[in-house]
Each structure stands twice: as structure tokens, then as C-alpha cells.
JSON list of C-alpha atoms and ligand atoms in Angstrom, two decimals:
[
{"chain": "A", "resi": 18, "resn": "UNK", "atom": "CA", "xyz": [-0.05, 1.92, 68.52]},
{"chain": "A", "resi": 19, "resn": "UNK", "atom": "CA", "xyz": [0.10, -1.83, 67.23]},
{"chain": "A", "resi": 20, "resn": "UNK", "atom": "CA", "xyz": [-3.70, -2.22, 67.78]},
{"chain": "A", "resi": 21, "resn": "UNK", "atom": "CA", "xyz": [-4.23, 0.88, 65.87]},
{"chain": "A", "resi": 22, "resn": "UNK", "atom": "CA", "xyz": [-1.84, -0.31, 63.25]},
{"chain": "A", "resi": 23, "resn": "UNK", "atom": "CA", "xyz": [-3.40, -3.82, 62.84]},
{"chain": "A", "resi": 24, "resn": "UNK", "atom": "CA", "xyz": [-6.88, -2.95, 61.73]},
{"chain": "A", "resi": 25, "resn": "UNK", "atom": "CA", "xyz": [-5.51, -0.34, 59.31]},
{"chain": "A", "resi": 26, "resn": "UNK", "atom": "CA", "xyz": [-3.10, -2.74, 57.78]},
{"chain": "A", "resi": 27, "resn": "UNK", "atom": "CA", "xyz": [-5.92, -5.34, 57.69]},
{"chain": "A", "resi": 28, "resn": "UNK", "atom": "CA", "xyz": [-8.17, -2.82, 56.15]},
{"chain": "A", "resi": 29, "resn": "UNK", "atom": "CA", "xyz": [-5.46, -1.90, 53.62]},
{"chain": "A", "resi": 30, "resn": "UNK", "atom": "CA", "xyz": [-4.84, -5.56, 52.98]},
{"chain": "A", "resi": 31, "resn": "UNK", "atom": "CA", "xyz": [-8.53, -6.26, 52.66]},
{"chain": "A", "resi": 32, "resn": "UNK", "atom": "CA", "xyz": [-8.81, -3.34, 50.20]},
{"chain": "A", "resi": 33, "resn": "UNK", "atom": "CA", "xyz": [-5.50, -4.41, 48.60]},
{"chain": "A", "resi": 34, "resn": "UNK", "atom": "CA", "xyz": [-7.31, -7.66, 47.31]},
{"chain": "A", "resi": 35, "resn": "UNK", "atom": "CA", "xyz": [-10.08, -5.80, 45.39]},
{"chain": "A", "resi": 36, "resn": "UNK", "atom": "CA", "xyz": [-7.50, -3.29, 44.17]},
{"chain": "A", "resi": 37, "resn": "UNK", "atom": "CA", "xyz": [-5.26, -6.13, 42.95]},
{"chain": "A", "resi": 38, "resn": "UNK", "atom": "CA", "xyz": [-8.07, -7.94, 41.20]},
{"chain": "A", "resi": 39, "resn": "UNK", "atom": "CA", "xyz": [-9.19, -4.40, 39.95]},
{"chain": "A", "resi": 40, "resn": "UNK", "atom": "CA", "xyz": [-5.84, -3.86, 38.36]},
{"chain": "A", "resi": 41, "resn": "UNK", "atom": "CA", "xyz": [-5.87, -7.34, 36.99]},
{"chain": "A", "resi": 42, "resn": "UNK", "atom": "CA", "xyz": [-9.14, -6.93, 35.38]},
{"chain": "A", "resi": 43, "resn": "UNK", "atom": "CA", "xyz": [-8.04, -3.48, 33.98]},
{"chain": "A", "resi": 44, "resn": "UNK", "atom": "CA", "xyz": [-4.96, -5.17, 32.49]},
{"chain": "A", "resi": 45, "resn": "UNK", "atom": "CA", "xyz": [-7.03, -7.93, 30.98]},
{"chain": "A", "resi": 46, "resn": "UNK", "atom": "CA", "xyz": [-9.56, -5.51, 29.45]},
{"chain": "A", "resi": 47, "resn": "UNK", "atom": "CA", "xyz": [-6.68, -3.35, 28.12]},
{"chain": "A", "resi": 48, "resn": "UNK", "atom": "CA", "xyz": [-5.13, -6.37, 26.41]},
{"chain": "A", "resi": 49, "resn": "UNK", "atom": "CA", "xyz": [-8.50, -7.22, 25.01]},
{"chain": "A", "resi": 50, "resn": "UNK", "atom": "CA", "xyz": [-8.89, -3.54, 23.72]},
{"chain": "A", "resi": 51, "resn": "UNK", "atom": "CA", "xyz": [-5.29, -3.64, 22.20]},
{"chain": "A", "resi": 52, "resn": "UNK", "atom": "CA", "xyz": [-6.00, -6.88, 20.34]},
{"chain": "A", "resi": 53, "resn": "UNK", "atom": "CA", "xyz": [-9.23, -5.54, 19.09]},
{"chain": "A", "resi": 54, "resn": "UNK", "atom": "CA", "xyz": [-7.79, -2.38, 17.75]},
{"chain": "A", "resi": 55, "resn": "UNK", "atom": "CA", "xyz": [-4.94, -4.36, 16.09]},
{"chain": "A", "resi": 56, "resn": "UNK", "atom": "CA", "xyz": [-7.50, -6.63, 14.39]},
{"chain": "A", "resi": 57, "resn": "UNK", "atom": "CA", "xyz": [-9.53, -3.60, 13.20]},
{"chain": "A", "resi": 58, "resn": "UNK", "atom": "CA", "xyz": [-6.35, -2.08, 11.64]},
{"chain": "A", "resi": 59, "resn": "UNK", "atom": "CA", "xyz": [-5.53, -5.40, 9.94]},
{"chain": "A", "resi": 60, "resn": "UNK", "atom": "CA", "xyz": [-9.03, -5.56, 8.60]},
{"chain": "A", "resi": 61, "resn": "UNK", "atom": "CA", "xyz": [-8.66, -2.13, 7.19]},
{"chain": "A", "resi": 62, "resn": "UNK", "atom": "CA", "xyz": [-5.35, -3.14, 5.51]},
{"chain": "A", "resi": 63, "resn": "UNK", "atom": "CA", "xyz": [-6.98, -6.39, 4.25]},
{"chain": "A", "resi": 64, "resn": "UNK", "atom": "CA", "xyz": [-10.07, -4.56, 2.79]},
{"chain": "A", "resi": 65, "resn": "UNK", "atom": "CA", "xyz": [-7.97, -1.68, 1.33]},
{"chain": "A", "resi": 66, "resn": "UNK", "atom": "CA", "xyz": [-5.65, -4.05, -0.62]},
{"chain": "A", "resi": 67, "resn": "UNK", "atom": "CA", "xyz": [-7.42, -7.31, -1.58]},
{"chain": "A", "resi": 68, "resn": "UNK", "atom": "CA", "xyz": [-11.04, -5.87, -1.65]},
{"chain": "A", "resi": 69, "resn": "UNK", "atom": "CA", "xyz": [-13.86, -6.74, 0.63]},
{"chain": "A", "resi": 70, "resn": "UNK", "atom": "CA", "xyz": [-14.71, -10.04, -0.97]},
{"chain": "A", "resi": 71, "resn": "UNK", "atom": "CA", "xyz": [-12.70, -13.24, -1.60]},
{"chain": "A", "resi": 72, "resn": "UNK", "atom": "CA", "xyz": [-12.59, -12.23, -5.34]},
{"chain": "A", "resi": 73, "resn": "UNK", "atom": "CA", "xyz": [-11.01, -9.07, -4.29]},
{"chain": "A", "resi": 74, "resn": "UNK", "atom": "CA", "xyz": [-13.79, -7.20, -6.17]},
{"chain": "A", "resi": 75, "resn": "UNK", "atom": "CA", "xyz": [-14.55, -3.79, -4.68]},
{"chain": "A", "resi": 76, "resn": "UNK", "atom": "CA", "xyz": [-16.29, -0.68, -5.90]},
{"chain": "A", "resi": 77, "resn": "UNK", "atom": "CA", "xyz": [-13.23, 1.43, -6.68]},
{"chain": "A", "resi": 78, "resn": "UNK", "atom": "CA", "xyz": [-13.41, 5.06, -7.09]},
{"chain": "A", "resi": 79, "resn": "UNK", "atom": "CA", "xyz": [-12.29, 7.31, -9.88]},
{"chain": "A", "resi": 80, "resn": "UNK", "atom": "CA", "xyz": [-8.62, 7.73, -11.02]},
{"chain": "A", "resi": 81, "resn": "UNK", "atom": "CA", "xyz": [-8.11, 10.87, -8.92]},
{"chain": "A", "resi": 82, "resn": "UNK", "atom": "CA", "xyz": [-9.21, 8.73, -5.84]},
{"chain": "A", "resi": 83, "resn": "UNK", "atom": "CA", "xyz": [-6.63, 6.04, -6.67]},
{"chain": "A", "resi": 84, "resn": "UNK", "atom": "CA", "xyz": [-3.74, 8.75, -7.00]},
{"chain": "A", "resi": 85, "resn": "UNK", "atom": "CA", "xyz": [-4.86, 10.33, -3.80]},
{"chain": "A", "resi": 86, "resn": "UNK", "atom": "CA", "xyz": [-4.50, 6.98, -1.89]},
{"chain": "A", "resi": 87, "resn": "UNK", "atom": "CA", "xyz": [-1.45, 5.67, -0.15]},
{"chain": "A", "resi": 88, "resn": "UNK", "atom": "CA", "xyz": [0.33, 2.37, -0.75]},
{"chain": "A", "resi": 89, "resn": "UNK", "atom": "CA", "xyz": [0.28, 0.03, 2.29]},
{"chain": "A", "resi": 90, "resn": "UNK", "atom": "CA", "xyz": [3.32, -2.21, 3.36]},
{"chain": "A", "resi": 91, "resn": "UNK", "atom": "CA", "xyz": [3.69, -5.19, 0.98]},
{"chain": "A", "resi": 92, "resn": "UNK", "atom": "CA", "xyz": [4.56, -7.33, 3.96]},
{"chain": "A", "resi": 93, "resn": "UNK", "atom": "CA", "xyz": [0.90, -7.33, 5.39]},
{"chain": "A", "resi": 94, "resn": "UNK", "atom": "CA", "xyz": [0.74, -11.02, 6.27]},
{"chain": "A", "resi": 95, "resn": "UNK", "atom": "CA", "xyz": [-2.59, -11.78, 4.53]},
{"chain": "A", "resi": 96, "resn": "UNK", "atom": "CA", "xyz": [-1.95, -9.75, 1.34]},
{"chain": "A", "resi": 97, "resn": "UNK", "atom": "CA", "xyz": [-3.27, -11.80, -1.71]},
{"chain": "A", "resi": 98, "resn": "UNK", "atom": "CA", "xyz": [-2.73, -11.28, -5.40]},
{"chain": "A", "resi": 99, "resn": "UNK", "atom": "CA", "xyz": [-5.79, -9.63, -6.94]},
{"chain": "A", "resi": 100, "resn": "UNK", "atom": "CA", "xyz": [-7.99, -11.73, -9.37]},
{"chain": "A", "resi": 101, "resn": "UNK", "atom": "CA", "xyz": [-7.60, -11.11, -13.05]},
{"chain": "A", "resi": 102, "resn": "UNK", "atom": "CA", "xyz": [-11.22, -9.76, -13.09]},
{"chain": "A", "resi": 103, "resn": "UNK", "atom": "CA", "xyz": [-10.51, -7.34, -10.30]},
{"chain": "A", "resi": 104, "resn": "UNK", "atom": "CA", "xyz": [-7.43, -6.25, -11.92]},
{"chain": "A", "resi": 105, "resn": "UNK", "atom": "CA", "xyz": [-9.32, -5.76, -15.21]},
{"chain": "A", "resi": 106, "resn": "UNK", "atom": "CA", "xyz": [-11.86, -3.55, -13.40]},
{"chain": "A", "resi": 107, "resn": "UNK", "atom": "CA", "xyz": [-9.03, -1.38, -11.88]},
{"chain": "A", "resi": 108, "resn": "UNK", "atom": "CA", "xyz": [-7.31, -1.17, -15.21]},
{"chain": "A", "resi": 109, "resn": "UNK", "atom": "CA", "xyz": [-10.15, 1.16, -16.42]},
{"chain": "A", "resi": 110, "resn": "UNK", "atom": "CA", "xyz": [-8.95, 3.62, -14.00]},
{"chain": "A", "resi": 111, "resn": "UNK", "atom": "CA", "xyz": [-5.39, 3.94, -15.13]},
{"chain": "A", "resi": 112, "resn": "UNK", "atom": "CA", "xyz": [-5.26, 5.40, -18.56]},
{"chain": "A", "resi": 113, "resn": "UNK", "atom": "CA", "xyz": [-2.52, 4.14, -20.86]},
{"chain": "A", "resi": 114, "resn": "UNK", "atom": "CA", "xyz": [-1.68, 1.20, -18.72]},
{"chain": "A", "resi": 115, "resn": "UNK", "atom": "CA", "xyz": [-2.06, -2.40, -19.93]},
{"chain": "A", "resi": 116, "resn": "UNK", "atom": "CA", "xyz": [-1.88, -5.76, -18.09]},
{"chain": "A", "resi": 117, "resn": "UNK", "atom": "CA", "xyz": [0.23, -8.73, -19.02]},
{"chain": "A", "resi": 118, "resn": "UNK", "atom": "CA", "xyz": [0.46, -12.30, -17.61]},
{"chain": "A", "resi": 119, "resn": "UNK", "atom": "CA", "xyz": [4.15, -13.06, -17.15]},
{"chain": "A", "resi": 120, "resn": "UNK", "atom": "CA", "xyz": [4.31, -16.84, -16.48]},
{"chain": "A", "resi": 121, "resn": "UNK", "atom": "CA", "xyz": [1.38, -16.53, -14.19]},
{"chain": "A", "resi": 122, "resn": "UNK", "atom": "CA", "xyz": [2.25, -13.20, -12.64]},
{"chain": "A", "resi": 123, "resn": "UNK", "atom": "CA", "xyz": [0.04, -10.40, -13.56]},
{"chain": "A", "resi": 124, "resn": "UNK", "atom": "CA", "xyz": [1.86, -7.15, -14.25]},
{"chain": "A", "resi": 125, "resn": "UNK", "atom": "CA", "xyz": [0.84, -3.52, -15.18]},
{"chain": "A", "resi": 126, "resn": "UNK", "atom": "CA", "xyz": [2.96, -2.01, -17.96]},
{"chain": "A", "resi": 127, "resn": "UNK", "atom": "CA", "xyz": [3.07, 1.22, -19.94]},
{"chain": "A", "resi": 128, "resn": "UNK", "atom": "CA", "xyz": [5.66, 2.61, -22.53]},
{"chain": "A", "resi": 129, "resn": "UNK", "atom": "CA", "xyz": [6.78, 6.18, -23.52]},
{"chain": "A", "resi": 130, "resn": "UNK", "atom": "CA", "xyz": [9.19, 7.67, -26.18]},
{"chain": "A", "resi": 131, "resn": "UNK", "atom": "CA", "xyz": [11.45, 10.20, -24.63]},
{"chain": "A", "resi": 132, "resn": "UNK", "atom": "CA", "xyz": [13.50, 12.85, -26.44]},
{"chain": "A", "resi": 133, "resn": "UNK", "atom": "CA", "xyz": [16.86, 11.41, -25.40]},
{"chain": "A", "resi": 134, "resn": "UNK", "atom": "CA", "xyz": [18.73, 8.97, -23.22]},
{"chain": "A", "resi": 135, "resn": "UNK", "atom": "CA", "xyz": [19.24, 11.57, -20.63]},
{"chain": "A", "resi": 136, "resn": "UNK", "atom": "CA", "xyz": [15.51, 12.62, -20.66]},
{"chain": "A", "resi": 137, "resn": "UNK", "atom": "CA", "xyz": [14.82, 8.98, -19.95]},
{"chain": "A", "resi": 138, "resn": "UNK", "atom": "CA", "xyz": [16.82, 9.12, -16.87]},
{"chain": "A", "resi": 139, "resn": "UNK", "atom": "CA", "xyz": [15.12, 12.23, -15.84]},
{"chain": "A", "resi": 140, "resn": "UNK", "atom": "CA", "xyz": [11.79, 10.37, -16.34]},
{"chain": "A", "resi": 141, "resn": "UNK", "atom": "CA", "xyz": [13.09, 7.66, -14.04]},
{"chain": "A", "resi": 142, "resn": "UNK", "atom": "CA", "xyz": [14.06, 10.09, -11.41]},
{"chain": "A", "resi": 143, "resn": "UNK", "atom": "CA", "xyz": [10.72, 11.61, -11.17]},
{"chain": "A", "resi": 144, "resn": "UNK", "atom": "CA", "xyz": [9.14, 8.21, -10.96]},
{"chain": "A", "resi": 145, "resn": "UNK", "atom": "CA", "xyz": [11.65, 7.12, -8.42]},
{"chain": "A", "resi": 146, "resn": "UNK", "atom": "CA", "xyz": [10.63, 10.17, -6.05]},
{"chain": "A", "resi": 147, "resn": "UNK", "atom": "CA", "xyz": [7.10, 8.82, -6.05]},
{"chain": "A", "resi": 148, "resn": "UNK", "atom": "CA", "xyz": [8.15, 5.21, -5.58]},
{"chain": "A", "resi": 149, "resn": "UNK", "atom": "CA", "xyz": [10.25, 6.12, -2.66]},
{"chain": "A", "resi": 150, "resn": "UNK", "atom": "CA", "xyz": [7.60, 8.23, -0.99]},
{"chain": "A", "resi": 151, "resn": "UNK", "atom": "CA", "xyz": [5.06, 5.32, -1.50]},
{"chain": "A", "resi": 152, "resn": "UNK", "atom": "CA", "xyz": [7.48, 2.52, -0.48]},
{"chain": "A", "resi": 153, "resn": "UNK", "atom": "CA", "xyz": [6.32, 0.71, -3.55]},
{"chain": "A", "resi": 154, "resn": "UNK", "atom": "CA", "xyz": [8.66, 0.49, -6.66]},
{"chain": "A", "resi": 155, "resn": "UNK", "atom": "CA", "xyz": [8.29, -0.27, -10.45]},
{"chain": "A", "resi": 156, "resn": "UNK", "atom": "CA", "xyz": [10.60, -2.03, -12.74]},
{"chain": "A", "resi": 157, "resn": "UNK", "atom": "CA", "xyz": [12.14, 0.66, -15.04]},
{"chain": "A", "resi": 158, "resn": "UNK", "atom": "CA", "xyz": [13.49, -0.21, -18.55]},
{"chain": "A", "resi": 159, "resn": "UNK", "atom": "CA", "xyz": [15.21, 2.30, -20.97]},
{"chain": "A", "resi": 160, "resn": "UNK", "atom": "CA", "xyz": [16.09, 0.49, -24.24]},
{"chain": "A", "resi": 161, "resn": "UNK", "atom": "CA", "xyz": [17.08, 1.66, -27.61]},
{"chain": "A", "resi": 162, "resn": "UNK", "atom": "CA", "xyz": [18.29, 4.73, -25.71]},
{"chain": "A", "resi": 163, "resn": "UNK", "atom": "CA", "xyz": [14.77, 6.60, -25.83]},
{"chain": "A", "resi": 164, "resn": "UNK", "atom": "CA", "xyz": [12.17, 3.87, -25.14]},
{"chain": "A", "resi": 165, "resn": "UNK", "atom": "CA", "xyz": [10.96, 3.86, -21.59]},
{"chain": "A", "resi": 166, "resn": "UNK", "atom": "CA", "xyz": [8.93, 1.13, -20.31]},
{"chain": "A", "resi": 167, "resn": "UNK", "atom": "CA", "xyz": [7.69, 0.70, -16.74]},
{"chain": "A", "resi": 168, "resn": "UNK", "atom": "CA", "xyz": [6.26, -2.57, -15.29]},
{"chain": "A", "resi": 169, "resn": "UNK", "atom": "CA", "xyz": [4.54, -2.69, -11.85]},
{"chain": "A", "resi": 170, "resn": "UNK", "atom": "CA", "xyz": [3.61, -5.62, -9.73]},
{"chain": "A", "resi": 171, "resn": "UNK", "atom": "CA", "xyz": [3.77, -6.62, -6.00]},
{"chain": "A", "resi": 172, "resn": "UNK", "atom": "CA", "xyz": [6.99, -8.61, -5.74]},
{"chain": "A", "resi": 173, "resn": "UNK", "atom": "CA", "xyz": [6.31, -9.74, -2.23]},
{"chain": "A", "resi": 174, "resn": "UNK", "atom": "CA", "xyz": [3.33, -11.74, -3.26]},
{"chain": "A", "resi": 175, "resn": "UNK", "atom": "CA", "xyz": [3.89, -12.33, -6.97]},
{"chain": "A", "resi": 176, "resn": "UNK", "atom": "CA", "xyz": [0.90, -10.70, -8.32]},
{"chain": "A", "resi": 177, "resn": "UNK", "atom": "CA", "xyz": [-1.13, -7.44, -8.44]},
{"chain": "A", "resi": 178, "resn": "UNK", "atom": "CA", "xyz": [-2.48, -5.47, -5.47]},
{"chain": "A", "resi": 179, "resn": "UNK", "atom": "CA", "xyz": [-4.18, -2.12, -5.19]},
{"chain": "A", "resi": 180, "resn": "UNK", "atom": "CA", "xyz": [-0.80, -0.68, -4.45]},
{"chain": "A", "resi": 181, "resn": "UNK", "atom": "CA", "xyz": [0.25, -1.32, -8.08]},
{"chain": "A", "resi": 182, "resn": "UNK", "atom": "CA", "xyz": [-2.66, 0.65, -9.40]},
{"chain": "A", "resi": 183, "resn": "UNK", "atom": "CA", "xyz": [-2.19, 3.55, -6.90]},
{"chain": "A", "resi": 184, "resn": "UNK", "atom": "CA", "xyz": [1.58, 3.80, -8.11]},
{"chain": "A", "resi": 185, "resn": "UNK", "atom": "CA", "xyz": [0.36, 3.62, -11.79]},
{"chain": "A", "resi": 186, "resn": "UNK", "atom": "CA", "xyz": [-2.15, 6.44, -11.18]},
{"chain": "A", "resi": 187, "resn": "UNK", "atom": "CA", "xyz": [0.51, 8.57, -9.46]},
{"chain": "A", "resi": 188, "resn": "UNK", "atom": "CA", "xyz": [2.86, 8.14, -12.35]},
{"chain": "A", "resi": 189, "resn": "UNK", "atom": "CA", "xyz": [0.01, 9.12, -14.74]},
{"chain": "A", "resi": 190, "resn": "UNK", "atom": "CA", "xyz": [-0.16, 12.47, -12.79]},
{"chain": "A", "resi": 191, "resn": "UNK", "atom": "CA", "xyz": [3.57, 13.24, -13.20]},
{"chain": "A", "resi": 192, "resn": "UNK", "atom": "CA", "xyz": [4.32, 16.22, -15.51]},
{"chain": "A", "resi": 193, "resn": "UNK", "atom": "CA", "xyz": [6.53, 14.63, -18.12]},
{"chain": "A", "resi": 194, "resn": "UNK", "atom": "CA", "xyz": [5.63, 16.48, -21.40]},
{"chain": "A", "resi": 195, "resn": "UNK", "atom": "CA", "xyz": [8.99, 18.25, -21.44]},
{"chain": "A", "resi": 196, "resn": "UNK", "atom": "CA", "xyz": [10.75, 14.87, -21.58]},
{"chain": "A", "resi": 197, "resn": "UNK", "atom": "CA", "xyz": [8.55, 13.08, -24.32]},
{"chain": "A", "resi": 198, "resn": "UNK", "atom": "CA", "xyz": [9.21, 13.09, -27.95]},
{"chain": "A", "resi": 199, "resn": "UNK", "atom": "CA", "xyz": [6.46, 14.96, -29.74]},
{"chain": "A", "resi": 200, "resn": "UNK", "atom": "CA", "xyz": [4.04, 12.73, -31.40]},
{"chain": "A", "resi": 201, "resn": "UNK", "atom": "CA", "xyz": [4.33, 12.70, -35.14]},
{"chain": "A", "resi": 202, "resn": "UNK", "atom": "CA", "xyz": [1.40, 14.39, -36.73]},
{"chain": "A", "resi": 203, "resn": "UNK", "atom": "CA", "xyz": [0.04, 12.20, -39.73]},
{"chain": "A", "resi": 204, "resn": "UNK", "atom": "CA", "xyz": [0.50, 14.31, -42.81]},
{"chain": "B", "resi": 12, "resn": "H2B", "atom": "C1", "xyz": [8.84, -4.40, 2.96]},
{"chain": "B", "resi": 12, "resn": "H2B", "atom": "C2", "xyz": [8.26, -4.20, 1.67]},
{"chain": "B", "resi": 12, "resn": "H2B", "atom": "O1", "xyz": [7.68, -5.41, 1.27]},
{"chain": "B", "resi": 12, "resn": "H2B", "atom": "C3", "xyz": [9.30, -3.74, 0.77]},
{"chain": "B", "resi": 12, "resn": "H2B", "atom": "O2", "xyz": [10.08, -2.83, 1.26]},
{"chain": "B", "resi": 12, "resn": "H2B", "atom": "C4", "xyz": [8.68, -3.21, -0.48]},
{"chain": "B", "resi": 12, "resn": "H2B", "atom": "C5", "xyz": [9.46, -2.32, -1.34]},
{"chain": "B", "resi": 12, "resn": "H2B", "atom": "N1", "xyz": [8.93, -2.06, -2.62]},
{"chain": "B", "resi": 12, "resn": "H2B", "atom": "C6", "xyz": [8.15, -2.87, -3.23]},
{"chain": "B", "resi": 12, "resn": "H2B", "atom": "N2", "xyz": [7.67, -2.72, -4.49]},
{"chain": "B", "resi": 12, "resn": "H2B", "atom": "C7", "xyz": [7.05, -3.57, -5.20]},
{"chain": "B", "resi": 12, "resn": "H2B", "atom": "N3", "xyz": [6.64, -3.40, -6.45]},
{"chain": "B", "resi": 12, "resn": "H2B", "atom": "N4", "xyz": [6.70, -4.83, -4.63]},
{"chain": "B", "resi": 12, "resn": "H2B", "atom": "C8", "xyz": [7.02, -5.17, -3.36]},
{"chain": "B", "resi": 12, "resn": "H2B", "atom": "O3", "xyz": [6.81, -6.31, -2.86]},
{"chain": "B", "resi": 12, "resn": "H2B", "atom": "C9", "xyz": [7.81, -4.18, -2.59]},
{"chain": "B", "resi": 12, "resn": "H2B", "atom": "N5", "xyz": [8.18, -4.37, -1.32]}
]
């Protein structure tokens, strides 16, 4: 029995060594694969927020493409503020929005006149629903009871990223005609 047992044990132990190194190699290649995929996903976050080149310049698509895009988490470790030129290029895609340099921080802004104070709050609620679903939030101002002003920038990095333009594009697609004061027609 023991003789029979010995060779089979030996043979198992002999095969155990290749099996062990096989598992070790499999584990190493799995780790390499996991690292590679995480790098790839980081690259897609990088390119989708700061553009392919250092200047952040990218061939951006039309407005409807911006509003169809999804904001990315603002805490992506290598998120950089967009250059002023890249921001100017994107500004063409968000009708009605303008850009201001607030002590070195580029920000988007747009204003509306609403019918009443409460319509202003309704406006904010509709914007808030978008912001919450995007995980990206604007600064909301309601002054002089019926003057709405919205500012957007990426606070986590103190500048503009594509997220801000996506949010602006989505706000532009809101149905808010019922809240706005009718434009005075010049007599
Ligand atoms: C984790 C992530 O940075 C924060 O939860 C989000 C929330 N909404 C945000 N909104 C804006 N405008 N800028 C931000 O940096 C930001 N950060």
C-alpha cells in the first residue's frame, strides 16, 4: 500500500509544483490585466474631461451630443481645468451661456427673468433634478425676486471641465417657457 501510495504522492507533489507555478503565473497575469483595464478606464476619463491634448483641445460634437453625455466624477485624480481657448470653443455649443473669469476661475453663467419668485424656485427645482442625476451642481441665484442667474464651474479643480458644458447643455434643454416672463415686444 505504502509503495503504491509513495509514487502517486510523489507524482502529485511533482505535478503540484507546476500547478502551483501555473496558479502563480495565472494570478500575475490576472493582476496585470486588472491594472491594464483600470489604466484604460482612467485614460477614457482623462480624454473625456480634459481633451486628448495638453491644451484640452478636442473636436467636440454638436450641442445635442453634449446634452446626451454624462458627467464624470469630479474627483478623478488627474482632472485639470480646461484652457480658456478650449472653453471658448465649447462655449459655441451652449447657446445663451457666457463665460467669466472670476479671480482666475473660469465660470459659465446665464440669466433668465421669471414670472415670479415662486416660478424662480420652480426653475431651480427643475435644474436641481438634472444636477442630482448628473452628480454635478450649479450655483443658483434668485435676486430681485424674479432674476435667475446660474453659474457653473467644477469646484473640485477650480475651473471648467467638460462636465460644466454638459450640465449647461442639459439645462438648455429644460422646458421652462411656462416659468419665464414674456419678452416685451418693442412697439
Ligand atoms: C465627489 C464630487 O467631487 C462631488 O460630489 C461633486 C458634487 N458636485 C459638484 N459640482 C460642481 N460644480 N463641482 C464639483 O466639483 C462637484 N463635485
